[in-house]
């Protein structure tokens, strides 16, 4: 018998964090018939996230590949795994309470959340296009269902359908692109494509270009860069709010993990690619910010704001190089803290009956719940990029990477966009503190789980703002074992 | 021009023609039938590439199972004959679709010019190992080198089943408790 386990280096410790989540998801699905066990589902999921986080941290110094080269473990991937786990853990804490209040608390949600995170981790943990695609699908299918999870609300159903159709389109584009690349390179393994790059360019240039363009379109949909962003506002508004918070962070980070890998450590030698990214980054920032100015719904505003933030992160794709990549990672970690924090506050406010998160409903919360609105104000300052929050340093590192690489205009446009964004972020603060309101503003009740989320995110936003060095060192260290 | 080339040309033309017909039909049942025809023609191409097992799978799984499912769905939705498939598209989208198509055609022309139609590479594959495309060869590589994606596909199918059940499971009551569901009243128009 041939010893395939050692020939193919099948090493389960490479995928241990994923396996933990998979086991937890299976457990939850098996618990569903036992009605009295339903409350355990979020507990199991939370414990799995913590255990998986611990195992992922253990992979930090390990770099290597297994499963016939299809799993690649490096600290870049681990960094992104930690981002996914953090975002999903926080979303889980927010979601439980919200779903109980809305009467749609079902254990399947937690299983879907776990599955989705497994998909993201698979994406971050490979340099093979086929595995990347499978990871993307494992991530996306639960997301469609999660968007439509509030089945009593037509808006939530619409969000699910829209997301599903656009996502299916994106997957088709991506698959076509992978097919083109495979046709040109005769492999889907990234390291071999990079090794044979000049040969492929010399002989099958046009297929490589077509494939790259289609892959860009596919991931463009997933991370919502302009002009592939049309689904975002409706989906973000329609989906249950904790799910929206999750959407705005984790799948975006997963998409950027893959895009940074593909476009900066393989295809950066394709001419014009940096220029294309330049245009897309500027478009994404500008359209996102300008559309956000005229929204009357906080969730819609945050949807456009997330598009704008994707534009800022795109700067790293234009600039390239280790400094820009670590700046992008820094930004994604920072963004996880303050964006999920903002969605946590929006979720709490939405638990008031009949609330749809319109701007007018914010009026008076400054008086009714001073602490909550103070935290909301903190997150808005961070989103706008004010010091001393971490949002400032995130933008600072990205823009300074652009300036150092000679993309002065890109940085200037980025800074101008940040100024535009100040208007709509401060509008939230202004409405909650200064706008007149009638009658008694509804008092919202804080529950321990959401309180914990607010503490974590607020401490993260402020603490990393005062001590950004630690996180910066971490994201710089995450590059060494790249590819 | 030998027999291989004639078979290739016929099935290639049939595949592309029926794919075009599939997307241009307004009758959904006809679309599905054209898709089956296109898949059959593609199966012939697979055989010419010595991928016997894959061509059998294409016919059994796609032309057989999945298409029957499609037909079921079409009939369940009761989309008959030339029934209108929704609102007429707005003028903007009517123009854009032609623009995009023209762009793609131009791109295609460039691609074909780029490769310069070297008949040597387009020809039929003749040099293949004896067991190339056989069930054993496919299985061997699937369960060794591609073990990880294979397992992931299992997870993907599980996810899809769970998702489908969650979305379609009948709920105990459809009554909306006051204030919990937000039913549509003043939906905003879709922007940009």
XYZ file of C-alpha atoms in Angstrom:
675
model
C 0.000 0.000 0.000
C 1.219 3.443 -0.790
C 1.382 5.722 2.194
C -0.642 8.560 0.808
C -0.932 10.339 4.155
C 2.756 11.187 4.169
C 3.157 11.572 0.389
C 0.421 14.190 0.256
C 1.377 15.493 3.712
C -2.127 15.273 5.064
C -1.804 17.108 8.341
C -5.006 17.825 10.199
C -3.343 20.376 12.448
C -3.243 22.694 9.421
C -7.023 22.840 9.358
C -7.650 22.424 13.076
C -9.472 25.773 13.531
C -11.808 24.891 10.669
C -12.426 21.402 12.033
C -13.435 22.777 15.427
C -16.032 25.003 13.809
C -17.255 22.166 11.613
C -17.699 19.914 14.626
C -19.589 22.658 16.453
C -21.871 23.221 13.456
C -22.610 19.507 13.240
C -23.356 19.416 16.970
C -25.786 22.300 16.665
C -27.569 20.731 13.723
C -27.933 17.510 15.689
C -29.309 19.364 18.693
C -32.160 20.906 16.763
C -34.663 18.103 17.356
C -34.139 18.341 21.105
C -36.225 21.375 21.850
C -34.918 21.912 25.334
C -31.381 22.130 24.060
C -31.975 25.054 21.702
C -30.491 27.602 24.091
C -27.208 25.685 23.918
C -26.682 26.495 20.239
C -25.193 29.984 20.702
C -23.140 28.717 23.652
C -21.644 25.937 21.544
C -20.948 28.368 18.719
C -19.280 30.888 21.044
C -17.110 28.230 22.641
C -16.135 26.944 19.214
C -15.110 30.435 18.138
C -12.956 30.825 21.236
C -11.312 27.413 20.826
C -10.762 28.038 17.142
C -9.218 31.420 17.931
C -6.841 29.736 20.340
C -5.854 27.111 17.757
C -5.390 29.764 15.063
C -3.093 31.760 17.318
C -1.086 28.563 17.746
C -0.582 28.447 13.976
C 1.022 31.872 13.957
C 4.630 30.723 13.800
C 3.882 27.699 11.703
C 4.246 28.039 8.010
C 3.948 25.227 5.577
C 1.573 23.500 3.275
C -0.228 20.202 3.229
C -2.957 18.217 1.486
C -0.891 18.016 -1.716
C -0.118 21.717 -1.473
C -3.755 22.780 -1.396
C -3.671 24.088 2.175
C -1.116 26.752 2.883
C -0.614 27.959 6.373
C 1.086 31.298 6.915
C 0.779 34.146 9.337
C -0.969 36.260 6.705
C -3.751 33.677 6.614
C -3.741 33.363 10.395
C -4.128 37.130 10.780
C -7.223 37.026 8.599
C -8.574 33.987 10.434
C -8.345 35.962 13.652
C -10.247 38.842 12.045
C -13.034 36.498 10.889
C -13.292 34.866 14.284
C -13.367 38.171 16.119
C -16.052 39.567 13.809
C -18.217 36.469 13.991
C -17.870 36.145 17.760
C -19.003 39.731 18.242
C -21.851 39.296 15.742
C -22.953 36.154 17.532
C -23.187 38.010 20.840
C -25.292 40.722 19.215
C -27.467 38.358 17.217
C -28.787 36.177 20.022
C -30.641 38.951 21.844
C -31.970 40.535 18.665
C -33.386 37.275 17.353
C -35.051 36.451 20.665
C -36.774 39.826 20.696
C -37.871 39.493 17.074
C -39.085 35.967 17.754
C -36.918 34.360 15.091
C -34.299 32.753 17.285
C -33.522 29.435 15.620
C -30.462 27.274 16.246
C -29.834 26.896 12.510
C -28.590 30.468 12.430
C -25.574 29.633 14.558
C -24.751 26.619 12.407
C -24.900 28.804 9.304
C -22.674 31.397 10.946
C -20.124 28.694 11.749
C -20.244 27.321 8.213
C -19.742 30.756 6.771
C -16.653 31.324 8.901
C -15.295 27.927 7.815
C -15.581 29.087 4.210
C -13.720 32.313 4.956
C -10.935 30.444 6.708
C -10.588 28.069 3.779
C -10.267 31.079 1.484
C -7.573 32.694 3.591
C -5.696 29.453 4.011
C -4.900 28.446 0.463
C -3.053 29.469 -2.657
C -5.101 27.277 -4.963
C -7.869 28.789 -7.030
C -10.153 25.752 -6.840
C -9.980 25.642 -3.055
C -10.438 29.403 -2.939
C -13.612 29.050 -4.987
C -14.989 26.278 -2.786
C -14.247 28.376 0.279
C -16.027 31.311 -1.295
C -19.124 29.216 -1.936
C -19.101 27.709 1.564
C -18.918 31.278 2.853
C -21.569 32.722 0.534
C -24.419 30.227 0.704
C -24.930 30.671 4.468
C -24.765 34.434 3.942
C -27.685 34.344 1.505
C -29.751 32.387 4.004
C -28.729 34.630 6.882
C -29.836 37.694 4.917
C -33.283 36.144 4.489
C -33.411 34.853 8.029
C -36.274 37.040 9.189
C -38.803 35.246 7.050
C -41.720 37.306 8.313
C -40.221 40.458 6.884
C -40.564 40.972 3.156
C -37.505 43.205 3.165
C -35.393 40.464 4.615
C -36.655 38.031 1.979
C -35.891 40.558 -0.722
C -32.398 41.008 0.684
C -31.821 37.274 0.568
C -33.030 36.923 -3.022
C -31.054 39.920 -4.238
C -27.900 38.810 -2.535
C -28.358 35.294 -3.845
C -28.828 36.335 -7.461
C -25.945 38.814 -7.448
C -23.758 36.335 -5.621
C -24.537 33.616 -8.138
C -23.595 35.995 -10.962
C -20.354 36.826 -9.215
C -19.541 33.164 -8.725
C -20.155 32.485 -12.411
C -17.770 35.279 -13.397
C -15.172 34.048 -10.957
C -15.419 30.468 -12.162
C -15.091 31.547 -15.765
C -11.999 33.518 -14.794
C -10.500 30.519 -13.023
C -11.215 28.409 -16.112
C -9.357 30.923 -18.292
C -6.404 30.962 -15.929
C -6.355 27.190 -15.857
C -6.444 27.129 -19.635
C -3.442 29.434 -19.782
C -1.373 27.963 -16.955
C -2.555 24.332 -16.844
C -2.701 24.630 -13.088
C -4.767 26.367 -10.460
C -1.960 26.426 -7.949
C -0.818 29.922 -7.438
C 2.833 29.238 -6.755
C 3.176 27.394 -10.050
C 1.380 30.140 -11.948
C 3.786 32.672 -10.476
C 6.782 30.467 -11.244
C 5.789 30.106 -14.913
C 4.551 33.642 -15.160
C 6.771 34.914 -17.934
C 6.121 31.806 -20.052
C 2.352 32.199 -19.626
C 2.497 35.882 -20.473
C 4.562 35.188 -23.564
C 2.249 32.482 -24.890
C -1.228 32.876 -23.472
C -1.274 36.516 -22.472
C -4.827 37.158 -23.576
C -6.298 34.254 -21.600
C -4.413 35.337 -18.534
C -5.796 38.855 -18.902
C -9.338 37.661 -19.495
C -9.092 35.361 -16.500
C -7.668 38.060 -14.255
C -10.377 40.502 -15.287
C -13.141 38.005 -14.583
C -11.660 37.093 -11.200
C -11.518 40.787 -10.390
C -15.207 41.146 -11.271
C -16.104 38.117 -9.166
C -14.341 39.351 -6.058
C -15.416 42.908 -6.800
C -18.993 41.798 -6.190
C -18.054 40.086 -2.960
C -16.220 43.014 -1.412
C -18.635 45.496 -3.021
C -16.401 47.824 -4.966
C -17.998 50.276 -7.374
C -19.396 49.444 -10.010
C -20.253 46.053 -8.518
C -21.901 47.461 -5.410
C -25.546 47.811 -6.476
C -26.795 45.037 -4.234
C -25.272 46.439 -1.058
C -27.801 49.047 0.164
C -30.884 46.868 -0.204
C -29.248 43.789 1.237
C -27.750 45.676 4.177
C -31.026 47.386 4.935
C -33.192 44.319 4.552
C -31.082 41.785 6.407
C -31.499 41.471 10.195
C -29.227 44.111 11.736
C -26.711 41.828 13.498
C -26.337 39.952 10.207
C -25.697 43.237 8.431
C -22.938 43.992 10.896
C -21.395 40.630 10.109
C -21.771 41.203 6.332
C -20.051 44.534 6.478
C -16.908 43.110 8.031
C -16.192 39.409 7.694
C -16.975 38.589 4.030
C -15.261 41.805 3.029
C -12.141 40.821 4.928
C -12.240 37.379 3.300
C -12.544 38.914 -0.141
C -9.648 41.243 0.539
C -7.535 38.390 1.909
C -7.861 36.597 -1.411
C -7.519 39.734 -3.508
C -4.337 40.781 -1.728
C -2.901 37.325 -2.300
C -3.903 37.051 -5.939
C -3.275 40.535 -7.173
C -0.225 41.506 -5.165
C 1.763 38.298 -4.953
C 1.186 36.834 -8.338
C -0.407 39.059 -10.849
C 1.181 42.329 -9.837
C 3.352 41.985 -12.909
C 0.362 42.393 -15.194
C 0.652 45.820 -16.713
C -2.220 48.275 -16.207
C -3.565 46.366 -13.215
C -2.433 49.069 -10.787
C -4.112 51.704 -12.940
C -7.349 49.746 -13.005
C -7.235 49.463 -9.237
C -6.507 53.173 -8.994
C -9.684 54.005 -10.898
C -11.750 51.451 -8.969
C -10.443 52.679 -5.609
C -11.245 56.306 -6.405
C -14.682 55.391 -7.763
C -15.477 53.214 -4.762
C -14.483 55.849 -2.215
C -16.249 58.684 -3.970
C -19.503 56.982 -4.918
C -19.762 55.373 -1.486
C -19.288 58.633 0.350
C -21.473 60.758 -1.882
C -24.344 58.304 -1.842
C -24.060 58.007 1.932
C -24.655 61.759 2.252
C -28.279 61.541 1.184
C -29.510 58.513 3.125
C -32.289 58.773 5.682
C -31.807 55.338 7.116
C -28.859 54.573 9.361
C -28.420 51.045 8.010
C -28.403 52.317 4.424
C -25.938 55.019 5.401
C -23.682 52.410 6.976
C -24.042 50.294 3.839
C -22.688 53.093 1.653
C -20.094 53.871 4.295
C -18.886 50.270 4.096
C -18.510 50.709 0.333
C -16.407 53.797 0.969
C -14.240 51.902 3.450
C -13.693 49.164 0.873
C -12.419 51.967 -1.350
C -9.876 53.033 1.251
C -8.655 49.452 1.610
C -8.359 49.221 -2.181
C -5.499 51.704 -1.884
C -3.383 48.782 -0.712
C -4.137 46.948 -3.962
C -2.978 49.940 -5.981
C 0.186 50.540 -4.025
C 1.304 46.991 -3.332
C 4.318 46.077 -1.262
C 4.512 44.908 2.307
C 3.834 48.270 3.892
C 0.534 48.727 2.089
C -0.555 45.179 2.836
C 0.123 45.539 6.535
C -1.727 48.861 6.454
C -4.714 47.102 4.868
C -4.650 44.426 7.546
C -4.403 47.063 10.260
C -7.388 48.825 8.739
C -9.443 45.640 8.557
C -8.823 44.867 12.237
C -9.658 48.427 13.234
C -12.726 48.439 10.983
C -13.937 45.209 12.602
C -13.956 46.896 15.995
C -15.693 50.130 15.189
C -18.055 48.947 12.494
C -19.397 46.003 14.483
C -19.608 48.347 17.453
C -21.714 50.766 15.424
C -23.980 47.950 14.285
C -24.291 46.747 17.875
C -25.661 50.136 18.889
C -27.991 50.207 15.890
C -29.190 46.722 16.836
C -29.989 47.765 20.392
C -31.888 50.789 19.160
C -33.786 48.633 16.724
C -35.059 46.378 19.486
C -37.442 49.200 20.342
C -40.787 48.214 18.830
C -41.478 49.448 15.321
C -38.024 50.891 14.877
C -36.497 50.771 11.426
C -33.261 52.611 12.127
C -34.242 55.786 10.332
C -32.290 58.884 11.264
C -35.314 60.538 12.885
C -35.586 57.696 15.376
C -32.194 58.628 16.781
C -33.533 61.887 18.141
C -33.495 62.065 21.893
C -31.360 59.028 22.622
C -28.632 61.344 23.858
C -30.881 62.175 26.801
C -32.546 58.826 27.244
C -29.444 56.674 27.157
C -26.396 58.884 27.580
C -23.839 56.063 27.749
C -25.130 54.308 24.670
C -25.137 57.448 22.586
C -21.658 58.310 23.828
C -20.431 54.956 22.569
C -22.260 55.494 19.290
C -20.550 58.861 18.958
C -17.185 57.190 19.594
C -17.772 54.721 16.767
C -18.876 57.479 14.425
C -15.689 59.430 15.192
C -13.692 56.282 14.485
C -15.504 55.680 11.197
C -14.825 59.267 10.186
C -11.177 58.818 11.117
C -10.741 61.235 13.995
C -7.780 60.838 16.340
C -7.338 59.410 18.939
C -9.491 56.556 17.706
C -7.975 53.688 15.776
C -9.867 54.823 12.688
C -7.416 57.691 12.335
C -4.361 55.440 12.380
C -5.925 53.009 9.936
C -6.423 55.748 7.390
C -3.095 57.342 8.241
C -1.118 54.171 7.492
C -2.985 53.541 4.243
C -2.585 57.090 2.961
C 1.051 57.322 3.988
C 1.789 54.044 2.195
C 0.223 55.599 -0.908
C 2.292 58.779 -0.573
C 5.521 56.864 -0.039
C 4.891 54.860 -3.194
C 4.331 58.072 -5.143
C 0.549 57.907 -5.436
C 0.105 61.447 -4.127
C -3.187 62.091 -5.875
C -4.690 58.878 -4.602
C -3.889 59.921 -1.044
C -5.275 63.405 -1.675
C -8.534 61.998 -3.019
C -8.689 59.657 -0.057
C -8.275 62.481 2.421
C -10.870 64.594 0.644
C -13.272 61.669 0.770
C -12.690 61.347 4.494
C -13.679 64.987 4.864
C -16.885 64.340 2.940
C -17.646 61.379 5.172
C -17.372 63.502 8.307
C -20.684 65.128 7.386
C -22.826 62.027 7.537
C -21.076 60.469 10.508
C -21.448 63.635 12.539
C -25.065 63.846 11.439
C -25.709 60.732 13.539
C -24.190 62.432 16.576
C -26.012 65.668 15.893
C -29.372 63.898 15.540
C -28.948 61.893 18.708
C -27.893 64.841 20.861
C -29.425 67.965 19.419
C -32.508 67.188 17.378
C -35.859 67.963 19.000
C -38.124 65.046 19.741
C -41.676 64.608 20.867
C -42.757 62.778 23.970
C -40.637 60.410 25.939
C -37.810 58.757 23.993
C -38.024 55.023 24.408
C -35.567 53.642 26.906
C -33.584 50.684 25.693
C -32.469 47.878 27.917
C -28.897 46.696 27.783
C -28.356 42.975 28.091
C -25.034 41.477 29.215
C -24.094 39.987 25.829
C -24.488 43.247 23.932
C -22.881 45.114 26.792
C -19.864 42.847 26.426
C -19.724 43.604 22.688
C -19.843 47.331 23.362
C -17.046 47.043 25.913
C -14.829 44.991 23.587
C -15.387 47.209 20.573
C -15.078 50.489 22.470
C -11.909 49.356 24.229
C -10.557 48.144 20.903
C -11.388 51.384 19.148
C -9.881 53.600 21.828
C -7.127 51.325 23.117
C -5.689 50.613 19.701
C -6.034 54.316 19.014
C -3.729 55.098 21.903
C -1.388 52.181 21.271
C -1.502 51.442 17.532
C 2.093 50.247 17.551
C 1.268 46.798 18.880
C -1.264 46.041 16.153
C 0.966 47.529 13.490
C 3.839 45.278 14.514
C 1.499 42.327 14.425
C 0.257 43.089 10.933
C 3.791 43.700 9.718
C 4.917 40.359 11.143
C 2.029 38.731 9.300
C 3.801 39.230 6.011
C 6.977 37.274 6.390
C 5.651 33.886 5.458
C 3.582 35.243 2.625
C 2.986 32.758 -0.194
C -10.725 17.218 -43.257
C -11.128 13.945 -41.447
C -14.049 12.547 -39.531
C -12.822 13.836 -36.179
C -12.791 17.393 -37.409
C -16.278 17.089 -38.898
C -17.669 15.692 -35.643
C -15.933 18.450 -33.720
C -17.289 21.198 -35.946
C -20.832 19.849 -35.934
C -21.022 19.421 -32.178
C -19.274 22.742 -31.499
C -21.738 24.589 -33.743
C -24.688 22.796 -32.152
C -23.400 23.585 -28.635
C -22.935 27.295 -29.304
C -26.146 27.604 -31.324
C -28.320 25.948 -28.694
C -26.654 27.963 -25.919
C -27.530 31.133 -27.813
C -31.074 29.936 -28.379
C -31.350 29.082 -24.707
C -30.760 32.623 -23.529
C -32.793 34.259 -26.294
C -35.983 32.271 -25.674
C -38.795 33.817 -23.716
C -40.387 30.435 -23.235
C -38.686 28.835 -20.256
C -39.475 25.244 -21.214
C -37.853 25.781 -24.618
C -34.837 27.307 -22.838
C -34.408 24.208 -20.722
C -34.675 21.939 -23.770
C -32.058 23.962 -25.627
C -29.788 23.725 -22.598
C -30.108 19.928 -22.717
C -29.185 19.975 -26.412
C -26.176 22.149 -25.662
C -25.038 19.781 -22.917
C -25.357 16.771 -25.202
C -23.207 18.483 -27.822
C -20.654 19.336 -25.133
C -20.600 15.688 -24.081
C -19.523 14.806 -27.617
C -16.669 17.315 -27.302
C -15.625 15.686 -24.029
C -15.507 12.291 -25.723
C -13.269 13.745 -28.400
C -10.947 14.944 -25.662
C -10.815 11.337 -24.366
C -12.640 12.351 -21.193
C -15.105 9.475 -21.344
C -16.092 9.422 -17.709
C -16.679 13.156 -17.585
C -18.877 13.049 -20.658
C -20.969 10.272 -19.105
C -21.259 12.309 -15.912
C -22.269 15.363 -17.921
C -25.117 13.459 -19.548
C -26.273 11.562 -16.476
C -26.033 14.363 -13.946
C -26.673 17.515 -15.947
C -28.770 16.498 -18.934
C -30.496 13.880 -16.810
C -30.987 14.839 -13.202
C -30.503 18.579 -13.029
C -32.497 19.360 -16.139
C -35.434 17.309 -14.881
C -35.267 19.394 -11.717
C -35.258 22.559 -13.797
C -38.320 21.367 -15.689
C -40.061 20.603 -12.412
C -39.345 24.088 -11.145
C -40.510 25.671 -14.381
C -43.733 23.723 -14.259
C -44.247 24.419 -10.569
C -43.898 28.112 -11.238
C -46.424 27.638 -14.024
C -44.574 29.748 -16.556
C -46.304 28.681 -19.727
C -45.850 29.614 -23.351
C -44.948 33.182 -24.110
C -46.005 34.426 -20.745
C -44.324 37.673 -19.933
C -41.325 37.324 -17.637
C -41.928 40.521 -15.726
C -41.858 44.214 -16.493
C -40.404 45.580 -19.656
C -36.823 46.665 -19.006
C -36.100 50.353 -18.742
C -34.532 52.083 -21.780
C -31.214 52.431 -19.944
C -30.858 48.733 -19.304
C -31.996 47.959 -22.855
C -29.162 50.083 -24.238
C -26.561 48.880 -21.759
C -27.132 45.258 -22.598
C -26.297 45.909 -26.241
C -23.289 48.002 -25.252
C -21.964 45.243 -23.022
C -22.585 42.625 -25.709
C -20.730 44.686 -28.307
C -17.876 45.136 -25.856
C -17.670 41.404 -25.307
C -17.737 40.700 -29.042
C -14.886 43.160 -29.581
C -12.989 41.475 -26.772
C -13.614 38.086 -28.366
C -12.292 39.336 -31.698
C -9.144 40.522 -29.980
C -8.718 37.192 -28.251
C -9.089 35.269 -31.498
C -6.652 37.590 -33.238
C -4.350 37.252 -30.267
C -4.056 33.498 -30.558
C -4.014 33.700 -34.347
C -5.925 30.456 -34.795
C -3.021 28.102 -34.757
C -4.662 24.899 -35.960
C -1.936 22.864 -34.322
C -3.204 23.694 -30.857
C -6.909 23.582 -31.656
C -6.691 20.056 -33.063
C -7.947 16.900 -31.487
C -5.984 15.350 -28.664
C -4.640 11.988 -29.698
C -1.737 11.410 -27.374
C -3.176 10.364 -24.069
C -2.329 7.670 -21.597
C -4.325 4.477 -21.882
C -6.439 5.069 -18.826
C -6.792 8.797 -19.395
C -10.331 9.887 -18.581
C -11.318 6.533 -17.175
C -13.190 6.226 -13.898
C -10.104 4.855 -12.186
C -7.876 7.705 -13.312
C -10.379 10.353 -12.254
C -10.984 8.637 -8.929
C -7.292 8.270 -8.204
C -6.557 11.949 -8.578
C -9.809 12.968 -6.885
C -9.079 10.996 -3.741
C -5.377 11.776 -3.500
C -4.281 15.147 -4.805
C -7.707 16.700 -4.658
C -8.792 15.129 -1.409
C -9.135 18.473 0.340
C -11.385 20.113 -2.272
C -13.373 16.875 -2.417
C -14.064 17.032 1.302
C -14.858 20.712 1.025
C -17.435 19.898 -1.634
C -19.082 17.658 0.923
C -19.256 20.560 3.375
C -20.603 22.783 0.608
C -23.422 20.365 -0.179
C -24.294 20.084 3.511
C -24.396 23.859 3.780
C -26.629 24.128 0.732
C -29.058 21.530 2.099
C -29.213 23.179 5.518
C -29.705 26.567 3.884
C -32.485 25.303 1.641
C -34.289 23.737 4.589
C -33.969 26.869 6.704
C -35.355 29.050 3.929
C -38.208 26.803 2.908
C -39.308 25.132 6.135
C -42.923 25.803 6.978
C -43.219 27.952 10.061
C -45.777 27.237 12.738
C -47.592 30.509 12.336
C -47.350 33.289 9.865
C -49.046 35.840 12.063
C -46.924 38.864 12.690
C -46.709 39.837 16.356
C -47.161 43.557 16.759
C -43.984 45.432 16.064
C -41.760 42.488 15.366
C -41.921 42.145 11.624
C -41.423 45.160 9.470
C -43.777 44.665 6.598
C -43.208 46.750 3.510
C -45.084 50.003 3.319
C -42.968 52.779 1.968
C -40.103 50.958 0.316
C -37.553 53.273 -1.144
C -36.725 53.007 -4.787
C -33.497 51.261 -5.646
C -30.692 53.735 -5.985
C -27.735 53.691 -8.384
